[in-house]
Amino acid sequence: MEENNTSADMQDNQSLDEQNSQELQTKKKRGGFTSKIGFVLAAAGSAVGLGNIWRFPYLAAKYGGGIFLLTYIVLAVTFGFVLMIAEIALGRKTGMSAINAFKKLNKKWAFLGVLCAIIPIIILPYYSVIGGWVGKYFFTYITGGGASAAGDNFFNAFITSPWQPLLFFFIFVSIVFVVVLFGVEKGVEKVSKFLMPALVLLTIGVTIYALTMPGSAEGIKYYLLPDFKKFSVKTVLAALGQLFYSMSLAMGIMITYGSYMKKQDKIESSVHQIEVFDTGIALLSGLMIIPAAYAFSGGNPETLGQGPGLMFVALPKVFANFGNVGGGILGALFFALVLFAALTSAISLMETVVSIVIDKFHLSRKKSSVIVYVGTLLLGIPSSLGFGVWSAVSVGGMTILDMFDFLSNSILMPIAALLTCVFIGYVVGCQNLTDEIELNGPFKFKKFFNVMIKYVCPICIAAILVTSILDAFGVFNI
Ligand code: TRP
């Protein structure tokens, strides 16, 4: 995304008028969304990705099914709603992306912009590793290997192989790099307007089929009925991390999107729509994958709790039921669409990281893109090898990929979210943001927003973080 350096270098003592006119100019230069629906679709496009289709179902399966689902939904309509509103309003108010938005409102808080910037740098490499896995499955299906992909050992043999996951990871990152380098993401976005609805329709179809498979009824129960005995602080932390990840929160993305939003468009209803879209697709993906995984494993907790591989193990078995030809076509189509969703998200992630590099080091777009490309390749290698050659390396029982994932989603994002709440509630003042939201009509949840931002969110996030860190160091077991 384009960045403006003029406003970044703004002097403190500049008069308000000058600032305003400068802002107007930059607004013009940066362009913006022309309609509310355009804004909602773009933000939803960034939000919907592997987080919904790959990550949500495996976490839900791992953390007790229904209880995770319930926790997630409660968090989405409270924390998720409030934080997304806050970030978009912050962006629209300042007209700037994260790294500059915090700085503009208060010099001392510039560090929070930097923290937000670090998160996508950590996510992009391992996101691309998973993108590579999707690429491998797509390749397998189009080359007629669908039947073998349904084999019990296929996934494991693939991720433990010394070079295969690396190869697909390299290809994936290279495609993303080429798109970002040539700035053709607009074209990609256009295509994705057709492919994303296609993915949703196909997911609905596969879900309906998966739900009618023998043995899936127990899985549906597992997924939908909460078992309160399985509830713990870890469930909340996992759900909270997933919420941030899935909605692209706590990393400045929504601030940037907000900065492109028109003043006359309604923030509150846009956020409702983005949330419904993002959460809907996550819930649907869970419904497609978990009952299927349950049916094929007979409810074996090891399969359900197996982590990142769940989608890759469960779905090929569903497709195999359609025979060689039908299953082959279905698998190829499905993984092609997921690959596309992964590519669009990765492109927007790389775009974010590139604009951070341009801003910070004042390099050209080309140079910055090359640096980010090489950096992503280097950082992704350990995550990719962590399942095979380097599987002996583990931190607290986590693989390298899980470790990066945990660091960004369960540590850094909650910290960034917590600080954002403190910043808004006590430094900028809620009023400043609610005024922005009320520019065009009443803000129905204003009181709720204020209480959440000032008290509930910071206290709860701090409590969840401290408990889980103490737990990680074995101080006590929850
Ligand atoms: N929300 C995306 C997903 O569900 C992942 C993601 C997180 C993302 N932060 C992002 C995508 C920033 C694009 C830009 O897959």
mmCIF file of C-alpha atoms and ligand atoms in Angstrom, residues 45-53 120 123 127 242 244-249 251 253 257 278 341 344-349 352 413, ligand 1:
data_model
loop_
_atom_site.group_PDB
_atom_site.id
_atom_site.type_symbol
_atom_site.label_atom_id
_atom_site.label_comp_id
_atom_site.label_asym_id
_atom_site.label_seq_id
_atom_site.Cartn_x
_atom_site.Cartn_y
_atom_site.Cartn_z
ATOM 1 C CA GLY A 45 -10.587 -9.870 1.457
ATOM 2 C CA SER A 46 -7.621 -9.250 3.708
ATOM 3 C CA ALA A 47 -9.342 -10.911 6.638
ATOM 4 C CA VAL A 48 -10.410 -14.071 4.842
ATOM 5 C CA GLY A 49 -7.540 -16.386 4.149
ATOM 6 C CA LEU A 50 -5.768 -19.405 5.531
ATOM 7 C CA GLY A 51 -6.702 -18.190 9.000
ATOM 8 C CA ASN A 52 -10.322 -19.097 8.354
ATOM 9 C CA ILE A 53 -9.929 -22.230 6.272
ATOM 10 C CA PRO A 120 3.373 -9.118 9.819
ATOM 11 C CA ILE A 123 3.630 -13.953 10.069
ATOM 12 C CA TYR A 127 2.049 -18.123 6.265
ATOM 13 C CA GLN A 242 -7.053 -16.718 16.410
ATOM 14 C CA PHE A 244 -6.618 -11.267 15.984
ATOM 15 C CA TYR A 245 -5.086 -13.387 13.267
ATOM 16 C CA SER A 246 -8.285 -14.066 11.401
ATOM 17 C CA MET A 247 -9.552 -10.493 11.470
ATOM 18 C CA SER A 248 -6.097 -9.088 10.700
ATOM 19 C CA LEU A 249 -6.230 -7.105 13.962
ATOM 20 C CA MET A 251 -0.980 -5.450 13.462
ATOM 21 C CA ILE A 253 -3.718 -3.569 8.909
ATOM 22 C CA TYR A 257 -7.609 0.207 5.618
ATOM 23 C CA ASP A 278 -14.947 -13.492 8.365
ATOM 24 C CA ALA A 341 -7.183 -17.088 -1.019
ATOM 25 C CA THR A 344 -4.186 -12.765 -1.949
ATOM 26 C CA SER A 345 -3.611 -12.673 1.807
ATOM 27 C CA ALA A 346 0.121 -13.249 1.394
ATOM 28 C CA ILE A 347 0.299 -10.516 -1.240
ATOM 29 C CA SER A 348 -1.354 -8.049 1.105
ATOM 30 C CA LEU A 349 0.964 -9.175 3.929
ATOM 31 C CA THR A 352 2.437 -4.306 4.154
ATOM 32 C CA MET A 413 -0.751 -9.513 19.128
HETATM 33 N N1 TRP B 1 -6.480 -12.641 8.288
HETATM 34 C C1 TRP B 1 -5.703 -13.415 7.384
HETATM 35 C C2 TRP B 1 -6.237 -14.830 7.331
HETATM 36 O O1 TRP B 1 -7.208 -15.150 7.951
HETATM 37 C C3 TRP B 1 -4.264 -13.485 7.782
HETATM 38 C C4 TRP B 1 -3.696 -12.164 7.996
HETATM 39 C C5 TRP B 1 -3.311 -11.662 9.169
HETATM 40 C C6 TRP B 1 -3.499 -11.184 7.011
HETATM 41 N N2 TRP B 1 -2.847 -10.425 8.978
HETATM 42 C C7 TRP B 1 -2.948 -10.089 7.662
HETATM 43 C C8 TRP B 1 -3.730 -11.121 5.657
HETATM 44 C C9 TRP B 1 -2.625 -8.941 6.983
HETATM 45 C C10 TRP B 1 -3.418 -9.964 4.990
HETATM 46 C C11 TRP B 1 -2.876 -8.871 5.651
HETATM 47 O O2 TRP B 1 -5.685 -15.647 6.657
#
